[in-house]
Coordinates of C-alpha atoms in Angstrom, one line a residue:
X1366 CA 102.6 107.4 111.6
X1367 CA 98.9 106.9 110.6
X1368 CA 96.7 109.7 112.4
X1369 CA 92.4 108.6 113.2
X1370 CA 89.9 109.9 115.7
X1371 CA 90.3 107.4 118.2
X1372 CA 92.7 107.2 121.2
X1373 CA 96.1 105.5 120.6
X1374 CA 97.0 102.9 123.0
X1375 CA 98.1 104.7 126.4
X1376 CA 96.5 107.9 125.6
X1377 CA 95.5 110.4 128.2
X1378 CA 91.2 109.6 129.2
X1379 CA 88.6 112.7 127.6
X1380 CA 87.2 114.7 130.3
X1381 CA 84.0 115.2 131.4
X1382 CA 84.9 119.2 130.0
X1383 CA 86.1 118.2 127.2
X1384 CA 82.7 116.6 126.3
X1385 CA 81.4 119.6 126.8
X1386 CA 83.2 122.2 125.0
X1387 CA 83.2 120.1 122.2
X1388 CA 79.3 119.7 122.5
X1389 CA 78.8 123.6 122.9
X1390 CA 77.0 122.9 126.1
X1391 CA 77.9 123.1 129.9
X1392 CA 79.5 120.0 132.1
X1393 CA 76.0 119.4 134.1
X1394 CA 74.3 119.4 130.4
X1395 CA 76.9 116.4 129.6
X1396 CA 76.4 114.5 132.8
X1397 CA 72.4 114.7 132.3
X1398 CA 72.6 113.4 129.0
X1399 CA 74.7 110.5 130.2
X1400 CA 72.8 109.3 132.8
X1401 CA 69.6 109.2 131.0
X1402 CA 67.9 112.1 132.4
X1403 CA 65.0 113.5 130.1
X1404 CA 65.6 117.2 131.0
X1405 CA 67.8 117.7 128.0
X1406 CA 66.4 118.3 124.8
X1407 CA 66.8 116.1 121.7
X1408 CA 69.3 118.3 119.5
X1409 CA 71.1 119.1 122.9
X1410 CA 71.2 114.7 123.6
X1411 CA 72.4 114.5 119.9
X1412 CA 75.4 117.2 120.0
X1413 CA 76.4 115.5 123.5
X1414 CA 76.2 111.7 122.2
X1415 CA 78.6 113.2 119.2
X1416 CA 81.1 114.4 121.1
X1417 CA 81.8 111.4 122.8
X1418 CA 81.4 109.4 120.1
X1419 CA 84.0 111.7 118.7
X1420 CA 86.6 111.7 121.8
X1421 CA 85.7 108.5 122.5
X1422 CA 85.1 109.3 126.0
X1423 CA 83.9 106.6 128.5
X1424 CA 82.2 107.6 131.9
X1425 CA 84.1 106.9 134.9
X1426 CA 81.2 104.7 136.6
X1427 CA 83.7 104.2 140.0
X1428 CA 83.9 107.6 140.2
X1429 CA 80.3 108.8 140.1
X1430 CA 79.5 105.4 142.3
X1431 CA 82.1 107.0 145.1
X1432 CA 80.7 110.6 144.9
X1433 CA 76.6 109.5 145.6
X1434 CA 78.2 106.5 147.7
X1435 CA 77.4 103.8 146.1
X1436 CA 79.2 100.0 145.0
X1437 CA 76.7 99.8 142.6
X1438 CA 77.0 96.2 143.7
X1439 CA 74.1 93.8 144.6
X1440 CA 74.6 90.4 146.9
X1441 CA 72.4 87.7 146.4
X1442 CA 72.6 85.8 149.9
X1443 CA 72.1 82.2 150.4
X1444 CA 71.9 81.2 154.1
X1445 CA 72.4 77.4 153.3
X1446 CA 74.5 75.0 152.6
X1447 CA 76.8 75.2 148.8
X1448 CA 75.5 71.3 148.5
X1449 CA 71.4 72.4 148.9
X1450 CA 72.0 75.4 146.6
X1451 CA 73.2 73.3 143.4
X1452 CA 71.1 69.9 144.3
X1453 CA 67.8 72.1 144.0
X1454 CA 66.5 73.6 140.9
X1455 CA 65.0 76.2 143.2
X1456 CA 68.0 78.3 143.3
X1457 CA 69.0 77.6 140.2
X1458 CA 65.6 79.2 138.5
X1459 CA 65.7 82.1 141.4
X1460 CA 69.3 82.6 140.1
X1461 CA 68.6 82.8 136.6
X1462 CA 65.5 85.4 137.1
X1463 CA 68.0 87.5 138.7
X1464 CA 70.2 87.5 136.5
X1465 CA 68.3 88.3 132.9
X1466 CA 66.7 91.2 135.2
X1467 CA 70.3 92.7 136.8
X1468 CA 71.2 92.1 133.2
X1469 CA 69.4 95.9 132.4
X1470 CA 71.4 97.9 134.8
X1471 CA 74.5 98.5 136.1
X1472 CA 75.0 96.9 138.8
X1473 CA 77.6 93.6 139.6
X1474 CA 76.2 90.4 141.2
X1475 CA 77.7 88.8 144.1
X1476 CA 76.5 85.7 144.9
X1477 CA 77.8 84.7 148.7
X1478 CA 76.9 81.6 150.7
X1479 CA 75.8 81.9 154.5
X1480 CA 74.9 78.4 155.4
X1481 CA 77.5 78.4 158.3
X1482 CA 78.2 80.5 161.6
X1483 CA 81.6 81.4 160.1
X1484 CA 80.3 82.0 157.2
X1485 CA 77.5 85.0 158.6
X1486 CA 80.6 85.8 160.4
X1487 CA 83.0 86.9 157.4
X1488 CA 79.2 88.1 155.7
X1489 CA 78.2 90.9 158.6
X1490 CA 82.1 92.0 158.5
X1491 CA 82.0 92.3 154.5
X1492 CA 78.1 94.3 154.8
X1493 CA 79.0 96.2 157.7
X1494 CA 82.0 97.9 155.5
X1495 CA 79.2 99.2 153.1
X1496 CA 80.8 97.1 149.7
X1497 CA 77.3 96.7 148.4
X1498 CA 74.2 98.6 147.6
X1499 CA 71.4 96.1 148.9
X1500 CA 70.9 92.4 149.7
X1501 CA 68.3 89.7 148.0
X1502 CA 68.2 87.1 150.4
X1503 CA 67.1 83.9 149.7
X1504 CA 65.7 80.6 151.7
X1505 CA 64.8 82.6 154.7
X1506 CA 64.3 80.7 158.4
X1507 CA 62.2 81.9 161.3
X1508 CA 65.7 82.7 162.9
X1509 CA 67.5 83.4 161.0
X1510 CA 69.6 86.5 162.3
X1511 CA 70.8 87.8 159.0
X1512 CA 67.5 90.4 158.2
X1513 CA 67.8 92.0 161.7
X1514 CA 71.7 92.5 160.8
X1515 CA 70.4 94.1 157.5
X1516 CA 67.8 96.2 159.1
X1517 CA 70.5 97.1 161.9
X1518 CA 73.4 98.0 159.1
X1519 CA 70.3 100.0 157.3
X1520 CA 71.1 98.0 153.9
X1521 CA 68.3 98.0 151.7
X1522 CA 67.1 94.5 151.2
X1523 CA 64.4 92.3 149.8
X1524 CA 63.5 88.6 151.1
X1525 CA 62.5 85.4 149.1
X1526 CA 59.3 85.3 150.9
X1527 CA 58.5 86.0 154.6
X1528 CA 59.6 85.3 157.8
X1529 CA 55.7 85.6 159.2
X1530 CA 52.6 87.3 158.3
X1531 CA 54.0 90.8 160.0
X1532 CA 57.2 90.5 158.7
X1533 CA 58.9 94.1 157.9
X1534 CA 61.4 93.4 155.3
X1535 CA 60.5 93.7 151.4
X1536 CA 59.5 90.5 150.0
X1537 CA 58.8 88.6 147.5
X1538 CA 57.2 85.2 147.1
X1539 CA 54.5 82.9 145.5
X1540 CA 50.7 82.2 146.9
X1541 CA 51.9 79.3 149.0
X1542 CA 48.5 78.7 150.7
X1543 CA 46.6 78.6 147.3
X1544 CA 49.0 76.3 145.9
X1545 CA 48.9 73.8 148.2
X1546 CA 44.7 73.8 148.5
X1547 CA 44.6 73.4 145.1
X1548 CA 46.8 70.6 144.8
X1549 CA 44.9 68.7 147.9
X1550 CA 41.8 69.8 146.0
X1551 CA 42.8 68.2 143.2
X1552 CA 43.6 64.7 145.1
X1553 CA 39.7 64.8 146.5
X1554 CA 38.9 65.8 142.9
X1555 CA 40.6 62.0 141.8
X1556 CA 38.7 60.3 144.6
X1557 CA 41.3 60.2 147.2
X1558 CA 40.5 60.4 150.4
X1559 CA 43.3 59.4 152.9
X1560 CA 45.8 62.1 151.9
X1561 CA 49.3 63.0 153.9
X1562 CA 51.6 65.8 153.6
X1563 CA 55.1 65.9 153.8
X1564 CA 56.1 69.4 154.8
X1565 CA 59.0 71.9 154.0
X1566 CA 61.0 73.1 157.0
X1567 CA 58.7 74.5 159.5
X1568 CA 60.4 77.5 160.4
X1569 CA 60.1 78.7 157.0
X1570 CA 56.8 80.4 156.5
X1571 CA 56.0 79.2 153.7
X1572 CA 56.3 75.5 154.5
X1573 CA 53.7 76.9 157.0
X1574 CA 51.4 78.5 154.6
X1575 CA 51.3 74.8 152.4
X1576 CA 50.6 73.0 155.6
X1577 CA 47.3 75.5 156.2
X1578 CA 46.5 75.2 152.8
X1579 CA 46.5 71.7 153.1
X1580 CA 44.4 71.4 156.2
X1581 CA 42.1 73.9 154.7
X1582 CA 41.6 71.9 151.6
X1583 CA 40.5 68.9 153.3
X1584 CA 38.2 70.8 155.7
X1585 CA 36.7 72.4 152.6
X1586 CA 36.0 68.8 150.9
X1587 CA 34.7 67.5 154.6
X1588 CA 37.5 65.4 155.0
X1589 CA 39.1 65.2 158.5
X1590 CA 43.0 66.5 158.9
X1591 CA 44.7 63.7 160.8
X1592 CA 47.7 64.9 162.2
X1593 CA 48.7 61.5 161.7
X1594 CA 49.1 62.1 158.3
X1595 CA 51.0 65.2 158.1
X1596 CA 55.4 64.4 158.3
X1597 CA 57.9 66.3 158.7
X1598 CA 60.0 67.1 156.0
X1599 CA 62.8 69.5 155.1
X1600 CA 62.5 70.1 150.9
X1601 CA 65.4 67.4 150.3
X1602 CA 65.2 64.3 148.8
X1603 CA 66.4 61.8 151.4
X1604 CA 63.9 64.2 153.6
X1605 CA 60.8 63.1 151.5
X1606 CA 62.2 59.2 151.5
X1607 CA 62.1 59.2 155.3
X1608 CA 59.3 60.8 155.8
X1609 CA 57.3 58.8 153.4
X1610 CA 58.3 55.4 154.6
X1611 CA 57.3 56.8 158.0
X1612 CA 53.8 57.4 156.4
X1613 CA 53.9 54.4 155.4
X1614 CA 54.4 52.6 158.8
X1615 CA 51.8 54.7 160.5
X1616 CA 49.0 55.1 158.2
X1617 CA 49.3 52.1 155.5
X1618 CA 45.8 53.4 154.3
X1619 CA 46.9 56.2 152.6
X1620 CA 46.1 56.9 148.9
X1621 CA 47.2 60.2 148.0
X1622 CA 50.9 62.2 149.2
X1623 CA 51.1 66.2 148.5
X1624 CA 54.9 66.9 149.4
X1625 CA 56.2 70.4 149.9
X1626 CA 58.6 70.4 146.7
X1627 CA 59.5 68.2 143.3
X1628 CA 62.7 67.1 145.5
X1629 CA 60.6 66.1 148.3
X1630 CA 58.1 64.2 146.3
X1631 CA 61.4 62.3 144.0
X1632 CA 62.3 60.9 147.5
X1633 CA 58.8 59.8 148.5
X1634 CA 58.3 58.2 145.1
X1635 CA 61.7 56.3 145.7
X1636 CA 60.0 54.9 149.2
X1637 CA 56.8 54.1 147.5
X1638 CA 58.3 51.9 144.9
X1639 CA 60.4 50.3 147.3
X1640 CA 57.6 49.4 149.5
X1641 CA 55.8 47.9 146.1
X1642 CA 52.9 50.7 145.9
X1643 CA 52.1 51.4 142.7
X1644 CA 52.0 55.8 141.6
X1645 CA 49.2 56.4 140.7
X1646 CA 47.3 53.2 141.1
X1647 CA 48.3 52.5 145.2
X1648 CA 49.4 56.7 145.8
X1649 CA 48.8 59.4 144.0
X1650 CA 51.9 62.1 144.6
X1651 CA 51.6 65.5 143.9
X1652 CA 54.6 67.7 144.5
X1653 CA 55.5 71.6 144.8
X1654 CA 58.3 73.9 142.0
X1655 CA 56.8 72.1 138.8
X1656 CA 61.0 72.0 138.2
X1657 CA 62.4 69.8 135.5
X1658 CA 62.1 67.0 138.3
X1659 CA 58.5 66.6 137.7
X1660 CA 59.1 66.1 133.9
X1661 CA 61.7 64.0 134.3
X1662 CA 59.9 61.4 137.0
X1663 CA 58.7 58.4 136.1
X1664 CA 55.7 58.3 135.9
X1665 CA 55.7 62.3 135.3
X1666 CA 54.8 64.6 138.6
X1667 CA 52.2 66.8 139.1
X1668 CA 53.2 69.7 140.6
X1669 CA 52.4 73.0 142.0
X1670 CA 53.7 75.9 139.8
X1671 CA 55.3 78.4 141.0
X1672 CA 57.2 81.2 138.7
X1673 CA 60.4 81.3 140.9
X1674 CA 62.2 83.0 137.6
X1675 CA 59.7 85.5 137.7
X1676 CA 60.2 85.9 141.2
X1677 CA 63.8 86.4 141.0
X1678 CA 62.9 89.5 138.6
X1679 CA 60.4 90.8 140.7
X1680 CA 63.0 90.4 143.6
X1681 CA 65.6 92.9 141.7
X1682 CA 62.8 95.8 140.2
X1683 CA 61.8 95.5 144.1
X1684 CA 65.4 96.0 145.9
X1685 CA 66.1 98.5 143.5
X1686 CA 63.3 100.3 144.4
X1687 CA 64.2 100.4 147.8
X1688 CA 67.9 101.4 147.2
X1689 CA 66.7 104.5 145.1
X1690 CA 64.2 105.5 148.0
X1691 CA 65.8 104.7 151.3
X1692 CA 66.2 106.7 154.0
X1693 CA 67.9 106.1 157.6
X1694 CA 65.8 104.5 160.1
X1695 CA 63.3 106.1 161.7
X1696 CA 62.5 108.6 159.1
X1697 CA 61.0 105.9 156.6
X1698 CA 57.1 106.5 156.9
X1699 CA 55.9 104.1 153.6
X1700 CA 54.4 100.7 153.9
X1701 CA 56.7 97.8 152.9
X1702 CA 56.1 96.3 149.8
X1703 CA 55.2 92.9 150.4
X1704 CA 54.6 90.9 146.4
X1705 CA 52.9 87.7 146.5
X1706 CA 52.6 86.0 142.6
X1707 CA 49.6 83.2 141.7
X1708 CA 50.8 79.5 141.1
X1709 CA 49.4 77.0 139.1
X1710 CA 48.4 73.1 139.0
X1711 CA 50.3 70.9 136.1
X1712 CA 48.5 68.5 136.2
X1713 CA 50.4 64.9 135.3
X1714 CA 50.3 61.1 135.6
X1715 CA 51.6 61.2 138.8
X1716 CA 47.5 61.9 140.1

């Protein structure tokens, strides 16, 4: 039979003790040095990293999870629809800026959809039995009940941007007023002068926060804000179509469209061609992501920037964050960190 350092197949698991008698040190000395702490000193970190080496000893990460209660399990939250969550590239870049940044830690991602009563139903039952660390939620609406459950279950948890200007969650989200005045300030930059909106979903705040920018914008460059020319929209494509052939109807004047995302503005772009205007000749359309929508467009869209990958990053650093310092309610006595990141105009044909 051949004899080597390593385990056979079916062999009994190293201790934590063992680790340490082989090391020459104590078992606390062991667990410091293998969860990173820096009170250990380097010949003590080197002895410890060959013992295991030697034992081939691997930490029992459910075990030291159960005894400082934790999952060491994150849920990304979606509170819409499976269809809205792959036909936008939204969640797709907020995904993937998770994921590279969860990619440096230990924890597991969950990713669970809550677009349906039944589906917050089976969601509160699955938080309320403590399977998870903390919560990034995502595509928040005014009323939305899920971050009063949170706060109620005292689950740490961050928001994609917030429910109003008092909200007291964590957040995270992008300059949503600046981004839309600069894009109607690039519009009266190009001579337009008649310019509509088509909005996000109003009881998200930062379909808000675009439609002050907007009316800002054009009070700033003297130009009056017809409600006439603001439409309701709700960041889908067919949304934008409708709501750009009702423009259309109502204000047939109109030279310029800012719509509240890339999907949005695809739609409006559909009903303008249909109704023979010519983009950018007739209508110049600006739209809101600067996704791979705008690239693709014909002709190519300008679009508001916003770094929703960086976002999704700045989401996780944030949540954990607030997993490592949280206390039961009542006892917290620090400000909640609310991030807001710049955007930027790419400019294209489109304007």
């Amino acid at each position: 039979m051949a004899v080597n350092g390593g385990r056979s197949r079916g062999a009994r698991r190293p201790t934590l003790e063992e680790v340490a008698a082989r090391a020459g040190v104590g078992r606390g000395t062991v667990s410091r040095v293998i969860n990173g702490s820096p009170r250990v000193s380097d010949a003590t970190r080197a002895a410890v990293e060959a013992a295991v080496a030697e034992l081939g000893y691997v930490p029992n990460t459910a075990a030291r999870a159960l005894a400082a209660n934790r999952t060491d399990a994150i849920a990304l939250v979606v509170p819409e629809p499976e269809t809205r969550f792959f036909a936008e590239p939204y969640f797709s870049d907020m995904l993937r800026g998770v994921g590279a940044e969860i990619t440096d830690t230990e924890m597991q991602l969950l990713l669970i959809f809550a677009g349906s009563d039944r589906e917050r139903q089976r969601l509160a039952q699955y938080l309320a039995a403590h399977r998870v660390d903390g919560v990034l939620l995502v595509s928040v609406h005014a009323d939305d009940p899920l971050p009063d459950m949170l706060t109620q279950l005292e689950i740490p948890a961050v928001i994609s941007g917030p429910r109003s200007a008092t909200e007291t969650l964590a957040s995270v989200d992008s300059d949503n007023y600046g981004g839309a005045r600069s894009a109607v300030e690039h519009l009266m930059s190009r001579g337009r002068r008649r310019i509509a909106h088509i909005t996000g979903h109003l009881d998200v705040y930062g379909a808000q926060r675009r439609v002050d920018g907007y009316r800002d914008a054009l009070r700033g460059g003297g130009l009056a804000g017809a409600d006439e020319l603001i439409e309701p929209g709700d960041f889908t494509e067919e949304g934008g179509r409708r709501a750009m052939t009702e423009l259309l109807r109502r204000c047939p004047d109109l030279d310029a469209v800012f719509a509240a995302s890339d999907v949005t503005a695809a739609g409006a772009r559909q009903a303008l061609r249909e109704a023979g205007r010519r983009i950018p000749d007739d209508v110049a359309l600006v739209g809101y992501d600067d996704s791979a929508i705008a690239r693709h467009l014909d002709p190519p869209l300008t679009s508001v920037r916003q770094p929703i990958e960086e976002m999704g990053r700045a989401m996780i650093d944030l949540l954990l964050t607030e997993i490592a310092t949280h206390r039961p309610t009542g006892t917290r006595d620090r400000e909640r960190h609310q991030v807001v990141l710049a955007t930027e105009l790419v400019e294209r044909a489109s304007s």
